[in-house]
Amino acid sequence: MKTNRLKMACAILAMSIAILFAQSASAQPASKGKIAVVISTLNNPWFVVLGDTAKARAIELGYDATIFDSQNDTAKEAASFENIIASGYKAILFNPTDANGSVANVQRAKAAGIPVFCIDREINSTNAATSQMLSDSYSGCVKLGQYFVKTVGKEGEYAELLGIVGDNNTWNRSKGFHSVVDRYSGLKMVAQQSGNFDRSKGLEVMESILQAHPNIKAVFCGNDAMAMGAYQALVSASKDKQVKVFGFDGADDVVKMIAEGKIAATGMQFPKVMARKSAEFADEYLKGKRDFPQKVPVPVELVTQENVAKYGDYGKK
Amino acid sequence: MRIVRWLIAIAIIAAVCWLFPLFHVVRLKAERAAAAFNATDFAETFWTNKLLPSIDKAVNAGTLVADIQSDPATAKKKYSRGVGLSDSYFYFVTGTGRVMAVSEDAISLAITDKATNAEVALQAGLIFGDAIRDGTGMLDASAYPNSQDFNDISAALNHIVETRVLPELRERARIGTTISFTGCAEVDDESSDLKPLKIVPIQTKSP
């Protein structure tokens, strides 16, 4: 009798365990492993879109994905990499904080056998990351510079808000813009200051520029967050009709402001395209592919009041 | 006596450190300057040793223009090259044309005998963009750790076009005369860049 009861209890227990496992298996397919998405800062909606899209695509491809925020700090970025390496992640989708300062982190991951795929921003090395998916900032700003001359004219004073000084994108954008605008001797840059790619800093820097140079006709900003900050400063100083604002990124808010006639133009960088493709590269790598191009340029398109209807939601409609 | 011993010991340590210094002071700026990429020198060498000798690899302008007129998609497939994920593409093209119009920014040419509109526009004003750098496929962004260097190449090549190629082109360009040319075209927008095909010249001659 006792033996029968024991047998029955064991059978019930075994069935319960089998049902539990069957349910969890049918509810969620087994993960292929973990992918880390390391983003330079989540204090900017453009990078939030970049990170969220990379994470979502990695999940679609069957991985668990986690976002790490470097808060524009290479020390925090290094700590995230150590955590990622120690926690058994299979690949890293990486938006670096500093073109030089981030190289060591990528090399550490590579030494640990973890492939790194850079998104949007590059590192100054061609043998650390598996591949780098990079916005063609220079060419985008050449187009923006040409449009700047067309709309502002060939004479007048203007200011420039630079991004993070250690980031190559800052200089690629600035150099692309100046490769055009500097050819017109009548256009004079009266101020060039870093707004750190940050909206609040952009506002603050623009306020001080306006005090020193009240007659500027335009401001070129190295990203859209600073462009929004600059526009806010112009509104406060009642100079938003006098000064044309040019941004770069293709942030949704700025695209809307272009449609409303508040901002003159921006460069659309397609963060969703870059993020998705990087996750797909990581998947291909984990399936065995090894021959990736080191640098994959992603085009930047000029968004103006004439063609703004074609753009939105961080890409082309 | 003790003091003398100490002095001897310090002298020996000082001598060892002098002969075998524990660290060297290196001027970082000088090292960086030595390693700095010189885009102007690079562009000059590339222009002479690679670009000009590769002219025979360019597609014939007559063939390309005819194919673009009949089916731009097929022409793109057959003769163009793209870069990365870009929808823009490039043609490396050579040919001969009759000058139809001359302006500050462009020399307009007819390639086919019966053409009444310009089929090619040789760019003759300020040169911007990456047509020369990316148009032939001989330079690859992956070879440059810092993309600023790669972008500087574009500006340096455009400078060579402006200072060396365009002055000769402007001298030759008289309405009705014939000009032979080789150059690169960047097509960003097919509605405006194909008819006429906008070409940045790297060489022009009077046939």
XYZ file of C-alpha atoms in Angstrom:
524
model
C 0.000 0.000 0.000
C 2.764 2.350 1.078
C 4.762 1.443 -2.059
C 1.764 2.184 -4.322
C 1.252 5.628 -2.727
C 4.937 6.388 -3.150
C 4.809 5.301 -6.799
C 1.744 7.481 -7.394
C 3.385 10.511 -5.720
C 6.495 10.063 -7.841
C 4.382 9.775 -11.017
C 2.436 12.975 -10.154
C 5.664 14.817 -9.398
C 7.255 13.648 -12.675
C 4.143 14.679 -14.660
C 4.076 18.095 -12.973
C 7.748 18.699 -13.819
C 7.167 17.550 -17.418
C 4.162 19.902 -17.792
C 6.119 22.803 -16.304
C 9.040 22.314 -18.684
C 6.720 21.826 -21.663
C 4.908 25.075 -20.859
C 8.065 27.118 -20.467
C 9.484 25.611 -23.684
C 6.372 26.451 -25.685
C 6.089 29.956 -24.157
C 9.651 31.039 -25.013
C 12.093 29.445 -27.428
C 15.534 28.739 -26.000
C 17.781 31.833 -26.189
C 20.836 31.708 -28.432
C 22.799 33.590 -25.762
C 23.260 37.137 -24.545
C 24.140 40.214 -26.614
C 25.234 43.454 -24.942
C 24.279 46.834 -26.402
C 26.662 49.504 -25.056
C 25.533 53.066 -25.827
C 27.570 56.238 -25.268
C 24.668 58.082 -23.625
C 20.954 57.552 -23.128
C 20.545 61.246 -22.324
C 19.779 61.909 -25.990
C 16.682 60.475 -27.713
C 18.666 59.678 -30.874
C 20.917 57.268 -28.953
C 17.915 55.797 -27.140
C 16.470 54.914 -30.551
C 19.840 53.465 -31.602
C 20.065 51.292 -28.460
C 16.429 50.213 -28.377
C 16.470 49.240 -32.057
C 19.688 47.206 -31.668
C 18.238 45.461 -28.625
C 14.903 44.762 -30.317
C 16.586 43.307 -33.423
C 18.874 41.113 -31.285
C 15.802 39.778 -29.450
C 14.018 39.162 -32.774
C 17.038 37.121 -33.846
C 16.696 34.934 -30.752
C 19.115 36.470 -28.240
C 18.710 37.993 -24.811
C 19.844 41.606 -25.024
C 20.769 44.181 -22.399
C 21.546 47.876 -22.836
C 24.467 49.467 -20.945
C 24.610 53.289 -20.667
C 28.170 54.689 -20.690
C 26.892 58.195 -19.779
C 29.592 59.658 -22.070
C 32.211 58.441 -19.601
C 35.001 56.107 -20.732
C 35.480 54.841 -17.147
C 31.818 53.755 -16.989
C 32.194 52.233 -20.451
C 35.257 50.247 -19.277
C 33.350 49.005 -16.227
C 30.489 47.849 -18.476
C 32.920 45.969 -20.696
C 34.448 44.191 -17.668
C 30.982 43.230 -16.513
C 30.043 42.034 -20.018
C 33.212 39.959 -20.406
C 32.737 38.364 -16.977
C 29.043 37.653 -17.589
C 29.365 35.450 -20.665
C 27.923 37.743 -23.352
C 28.427 36.426 -26.875
C 28.694 39.727 -28.776
C 28.731 43.469 -28.167
C 26.923 46.097 -30.251
C 28.916 49.139 -29.359
C 28.397 52.877 -29.694
C 31.773 54.185 -28.431
C 32.306 57.200 -26.212
C 35.761 58.137 -27.450
C 37.492 57.205 -30.722
C 40.846 56.665 -28.967
C 39.756 55.993 -25.389
C 37.378 53.178 -26.347
C 39.931 51.128 -28.323
C 41.296 49.373 -25.204
C 37.801 48.210 -24.235
C 37.238 46.674 -27.646
C 40.645 45.002 -27.528
C 39.833 43.495 -24.119
C 36.588 42.054 -25.472
C 38.391 40.723 -28.551
C 41.028 39.058 -26.351
C 38.181 37.409 -24.432
C 36.772 36.076 -27.729
C 33.784 38.447 -27.845
C 33.190 40.147 -31.213
C 32.440 43.876 -31.107
C 30.397 45.690 -33.751
C 30.669 49.474 -33.597
C 27.575 51.488 -34.450
C 27.516 55.115 -35.636
C 30.777 56.203 -33.958
C 34.144 54.711 -34.864
C 37.213 53.716 -32.889
C 40.659 54.648 -34.199
C 41.714 51.096 -34.948
C 41.092 48.749 -37.834
C 42.016 45.505 -36.046
C 40.033 45.599 -32.817
C 36.342 45.636 -33.776
C 34.922 42.943 -36.053
C 33.172 45.619 -38.086
C 32.160 49.280 -37.780
C 28.859 50.566 -39.171
C 29.448 54.308 -39.490
C 27.354 57.261 -40.530
C 29.084 59.120 -43.339
C 29.115 62.324 -41.297
C 31.643 64.110 -43.498
C 29.683 63.700 -46.733
C 26.444 64.525 -44.913
C 27.931 67.799 -43.702
C 29.306 68.613 -47.162
C 25.666 68.506 -48.347
C 24.578 70.496 -45.287
C 27.330 73.074 -45.975
C 26.153 73.484 -49.563
C 22.585 74.009 -48.374
C 23.855 76.442 -45.706
C 25.486 78.631 -48.394
C 22.369 78.385 -50.564
C 20.002 79.522 -47.784
C 22.164 81.837 -45.644
C 23.979 83.390 -48.583
C 27.652 83.967 -49.297
C 28.139 86.699 -46.706
C 27.512 87.130 -42.990
C 28.562 86.031 -39.536
C 27.769 82.594 -38.169
C 28.606 80.388 -35.169
C 29.335 76.678 -34.777
C 28.503 74.378 -31.858
C 30.893 71.424 -31.851
C 30.136 68.030 -30.295
C 32.386 66.047 -27.939
C 35.946 67.058 -28.771
C 37.325 63.493 -28.501
C 34.786 62.013 -30.908
C 35.729 61.634 -34.580
C 32.148 62.415 -35.634
C 32.550 65.897 -34.162
C 35.461 66.638 -36.492
C 34.127 64.758 -39.506
C 30.995 66.900 -39.314
C 32.879 70.112 -38.709
C 35.415 69.406 -41.470
C 32.716 68.404 -43.973
C 30.823 71.616 -43.255
C 33.930 73.816 -43.429
C 35.172 72.100 -46.621
C 32.293 73.983 -48.276
C 31.613 77.087 -46.188
C 35.257 78.150 -45.842
C 35.422 78.535 -49.616
C 33.242 81.634 -49.322
C 35.345 84.408 -47.796
C 32.280 86.519 -47.011
C 31.021 83.923 -44.515
C 32.773 84.559 -41.203
C 32.681 82.158 -38.260
C 32.714 84.403 -35.190
C 32.393 81.673 -32.538
C 33.137 77.950 -32.342
C 32.464 76.235 -29.010
C 31.730 72.721 -27.811
C 28.201 71.976 -26.667
C 29.193 68.352 -25.928
C 26.357 67.004 -28.112
C 24.080 67.999 -25.228
C 20.873 70.031 -25.394
C 21.348 71.938 -22.103
C 24.979 72.677 -22.894
C 23.962 73.780 -26.403
C 21.438 76.208 -24.893
C 24.008 77.577 -22.443
C 26.739 78.013 -25.087
C 24.326 79.625 -27.539
C 23.214 82.151 -24.893
C 26.801 83.283 -24.336
C 27.527 83.401 -28.089
C 24.474 85.608 -28.656
C 25.655 88.058 -26.018
C 29.066 88.421 -27.669
C 27.860 88.230 -31.293
C 24.289 89.535 -31.606
C 24.456 89.887 -35.402
C 24.990 86.270 -36.447
C 22.825 85.014 -39.322
C 23.127 81.273 -38.658
C 24.399 78.560 -36.333
C 25.663 75.156 -37.427
C 25.268 72.534 -34.691
C 27.097 69.188 -34.723
C 23.944 67.358 -33.622
C 20.214 67.880 -33.259
C 20.202 67.968 -29.441
C 22.452 71.051 -29.538
C 20.339 72.482 -32.387
C 17.246 72.264 -30.171
C 19.134 73.901 -27.293
C 20.385 76.651 -29.629
C 16.875 77.241 -30.971
C 15.561 77.551 -27.391
C 18.232 80.189 -26.657
C 17.289 82.059 -29.841
C 13.597 82.071 -28.889
C 14.467 83.436 -25.422
C 16.548 86.194 -27.054
C 13.801 86.853 -29.662
C 16.302 86.061 -32.423
C 14.732 82.868 -33.774
C 13.574 84.653 -36.952
C 17.000 86.261 -37.503
C 19.238 83.212 -36.999
C 18.926 80.032 -39.088
C 19.657 76.813 -37.177
C 21.249 73.782 -38.843
C 21.461 70.459 -36.995
C 22.637 66.942 -37.678
C 21.188 63.503 -36.727
C 17.641 63.404 -38.039
C 16.024 63.423 -34.567
C 12.258 63.191 -34.800
C 11.682 66.445 -32.868
C 13.988 68.343 -35.223
C 12.361 66.875 -38.330
C 9.048 68.195 -36.949
C 10.650 71.593 -36.250
C 11.909 71.716 -39.850
C 8.364 71.064 -41.038
C 7.191 73.935 -38.801
C 9.857 76.253 -40.247
C 11.748 76.589 -36.946
C 14.956 74.820 -37.970
C 16.491 75.138 -41.443
C 17.911 71.646 -42.055
C 19.458 68.507 -40.585
C 21.306 65.431 -41.805
C 19.307 62.191 -41.501
C 21.592 59.468 -40.154
C 19.274 56.441 -40.148
C 20.012 55.091 -36.622
C 17.494 52.274 -37.028
C 19.182 50.992 -40.194
C 22.602 51.006 -38.505
C 21.347 49.368 -35.298
C 19.428 46.604 -37.076
C 22.285 45.825 -39.455
C 24.801 45.631 -36.585
C 22.615 43.112 -34.738
C 22.352 41.112 -37.977
C 26.147 41.206 -38.380
C 26.529 39.851 -34.818
C 24.066 37.055 -35.595
C 25.937 36.175 -38.799
C 29.220 36.137 -36.872
C 27.809 33.821 -34.224
C 26.610 31.520 -37.001
C 30.154 31.278 -38.349
C 30.679 34.118 -40.828
C 34.034 35.863 -40.460
C 34.642 38.067 -43.524
C 33.123 41.421 -42.531
C 34.178 44.755 -44.005
C 35.996 46.725 -41.299
C 34.074 49.928 -42.089
C 30.631 50.156 -43.595
C 29.673 53.760 -44.464
C 25.985 54.535 -44.008
C 24.721 57.484 -46.051
C 23.390 60.702 -44.548
C 20.567 62.499 -46.352
C 19.846 66.200 -46.236
C 16.441 67.038 -44.701
C 15.170 70.513 -45.561
C 11.870 72.365 -45.577
C 11.505 71.338 -49.235
C 11.749 67.560 -48.711
C 10.837 67.121 -45.018
C 7.600 65.320 -45.883
C 9.636 62.278 -46.933
C 11.231 61.864 -43.481
C 10.153 60.936 -39.973
C 10.526 58.354 -37.224
C 14.338 58.440 -37.537
C 14.373 57.492 -41.198
C 12.598 57.741 -44.510
C 8.825 57.311 -44.463
C 82.825 57.688 8.331
C 79.113 56.861 8.116
C 78.464 59.999 6.077
C 81.182 59.048 3.595
C 79.595 55.612 3.154
C 76.226 57.209 2.486
C 77.754 59.632 0.006
C 79.489 56.770 -1.848
C 76.229 54.798 -1.947
C 74.280 57.797 -3.302
C 77.007 58.444 -5.903
C 76.858 54.802 -7.066
C 73.035 54.885 -7.300
C 73.187 58.203 -9.192
C 75.751 56.782 -11.621
C 73.635 53.650 -12.269
C 70.513 55.769 -12.838
C 72.444 58.023 -15.188
C 73.703 55.076 -17.245
C 70.455 53.054 -17.063
C 67.587 55.564 -16.632
C 64.406 54.234 -15.079
C 62.213 56.089 -17.600
C 62.569 58.179 -20.708
C 60.800 61.469 -21.349
C 59.260 61.379 -24.848
C 57.743 64.403 -26.572
C 54.240 63.171 -27.416
C 53.521 65.999 -29.840
C 56.647 65.246 -31.865
C 55.736 61.543 -32.068
C 52.211 62.367 -33.132
C 53.439 64.800 -35.731
C 55.769 62.161 -37.128
C 52.939 59.659 -37.384
C 50.394 62.163 -38.742
C 48.796 61.254 -42.031
C 49.485 63.751 -44.795
C 46.453 63.727 -47.080
C 48.011 66.169 -49.561
C 51.073 63.969 -50.129
C 48.916 60.868 -50.283
C 46.551 62.435 -52.832
C 49.477 63.594 -54.975
C 50.984 60.091 -55.112
C 47.607 58.455 -55.678
C 46.775 60.889 -58.466
C 50.021 60.291 -60.364
C 50.694 56.627 -59.699
C 47.232 55.112 -59.566
C 44.432 57.354 -60.751
C 45.815 58.612 -64.078
C 47.214 55.169 -65.079
C 43.770 53.601 -64.456
C 41.946 55.687 -67.067
C 41.642 52.697 -69.411
C 39.347 51.074 -66.826
C 36.720 53.806 -67.200
C 33.475 53.008 -69.027
C 32.917 54.675 -72.401
C 30.688 57.739 -72.037
C 28.809 57.037 -75.286
C 27.870 53.547 -74.132
C 26.977 54.725 -70.626
C 24.860 57.673 -71.770
C 22.964 55.464 -74.235
C 22.317 52.854 -71.534
C 21.209 55.504 -69.016
C 18.803 56.936 -71.591
C 17.280 53.533 -72.334
C 17.298 52.028 -68.807
C 19.066 53.715 -65.841
C 18.651 50.634 -63.627
C 20.489 48.394 -66.105
C 23.225 51.005 -66.582
C 23.617 51.195 -62.804
C 23.863 47.417 -62.526
C 26.415 47.123 -65.343
C 28.765 50.031 -64.716
C 28.330 51.607 -61.279
C 29.871 50.984 -57.907
C 28.343 51.714 -54.503
C 29.822 52.325 -51.070
C 28.547 50.734 -47.847
C 24.775 50.845 -47.390
C 24.398 53.949 -49.546
C 21.810 54.273 -52.314
C 24.171 56.728 -54.010
C 26.513 55.270 -56.624
C 29.459 56.240 -58.822
C 30.532 55.971 -62.444
C 34.137 56.118 -63.661
C 33.717 57.357 -67.222
C 35.726 58.481 -70.242
C 34.729 59.900 -73.619
C 34.619 62.734 -76.118
C 31.969 65.408 -76.508
C 31.075 68.606 -78.291
C 30.814 71.725 -76.134
C 27.230 72.985 -76.100
C 27.351 75.507 -73.261
C 29.833 77.064 -70.864
C 28.928 78.457 -67.452
C 30.784 79.316 -64.261
C 29.954 75.916 -62.772
C 29.841 73.490 -65.699
C 30.907 72.748 -69.275
C 27.975 71.030 -71.010
C 28.742 68.459 -73.696
C 26.843 66.473 -76.305
C 28.207 62.954 -76.595
C 26.086 61.577 -79.418
C 25.993 63.274 -82.857
C 22.258 63.913 -82.861
C 22.006 65.237 -79.305
C 20.162 68.525 -78.935
C 20.468 68.674 -75.135
C 23.609 68.338 -73.040
C 24.276 64.717 -72.093
C 27.281 65.327 -69.858
C 28.108 68.289 -67.589
C 31.776 68.517 -66.635
C 31.857 70.194 -63.227
C 33.946 73.365 -63.502
C 33.190 75.357 -60.319
C 34.060 74.559 -56.724
C 34.374 70.783 -56.309
C 32.757 69.145 -53.290
C 31.944 65.543 -52.392
C 33.617 62.176 -52.824
C 33.262 61.456 -56.549
C 37.016 61.173 -57.186
C 37.876 59.342 -53.955
C 35.083 56.789 -54.227
C 34.423 56.744 -57.968
C 37.110 54.295 -59.020
C 36.950 51.762 -56.175
C 40.706 52.022 -55.630
C 40.400 53.540 -52.135
C 38.623 51.786 -49.269
C 37.556 53.384 -45.951
C 38.468 50.149 -44.129
C 42.167 50.850 -44.680
C 42.080 54.036 -42.574
C 41.844 53.736 -38.760
C 40.686 57.350 -38.478
C 38.012 58.308 -41.004
C 39.150 61.953 -40.757
C 42.220 60.906 -42.776
C 40.015 59.255 -45.399
C 37.875 62.380 -45.615
C 40.938 64.605 -45.925
C 41.888 62.584 -49.021
C 38.621 63.639 -50.648
C 39.336 67.318 -50.001
C 42.937 66.967 -51.266
C 41.835 65.216 -54.482
C 39.175 67.868 -55.086
C 41.858 70.513 -54.619
C 43.987 68.881 -57.352
C 40.986 68.952 -59.693
C 40.346 72.642 -58.989
C 43.954 73.759 -59.318
C 45.227 71.482 -62.086
C 42.362 70.166 -64.200
C 39.804 72.954 -64.276
C 42.041 75.818 -65.463
C 42.980 73.776 -68.585
C 39.363 72.733 -69.107
C 38.150 76.336 -69.001
C 40.786 77.327 -71.556
C 39.673 74.570 -73.936
C 35.957 75.050 -73.481
C 34.669 76.995 -76.478
C 31.204 76.306 -77.822
C 31.410 73.912 -80.758
C 34.879 72.546 -79.935
C 35.463 68.898 -79.044
C 36.879 67.796 -75.676
C 38.081 64.391 -74.510
C 37.599 63.771 -70.818
C 37.846 61.205 -68.032
C 36.227 61.655 -64.653
C 33.927 60.365 -61.945
C 30.221 60.948 -61.437
C 28.406 60.653 -58.106
C 24.694 59.948 -58.456
C 22.769 60.933 -55.304
C 19.516 61.782 -56.990
C 18.759 60.142 -60.331
C 16.219 62.833 -61.218
C 18.887 65.553 -61.212
C 22.281 63.843 -61.538
C 21.820 61.658 -64.632
C 20.496 63.978 -67.345
C 22.996 65.465 -67.898
C 25.462 63.156 -66.150
C 27.483 65.367 -63.771
C 31.141 64.411 -64.029
C 34.072 65.691 -61.968
C 36.947 65.638 -64.477
C 40.365 64.210 -63.658
C 41.776 64.717 -67.154
C 40.705 66.668 -70.254
C 42.342 66.893 -73.695
C 41.739 68.335 -77.101
C 41.494 65.283 -79.393
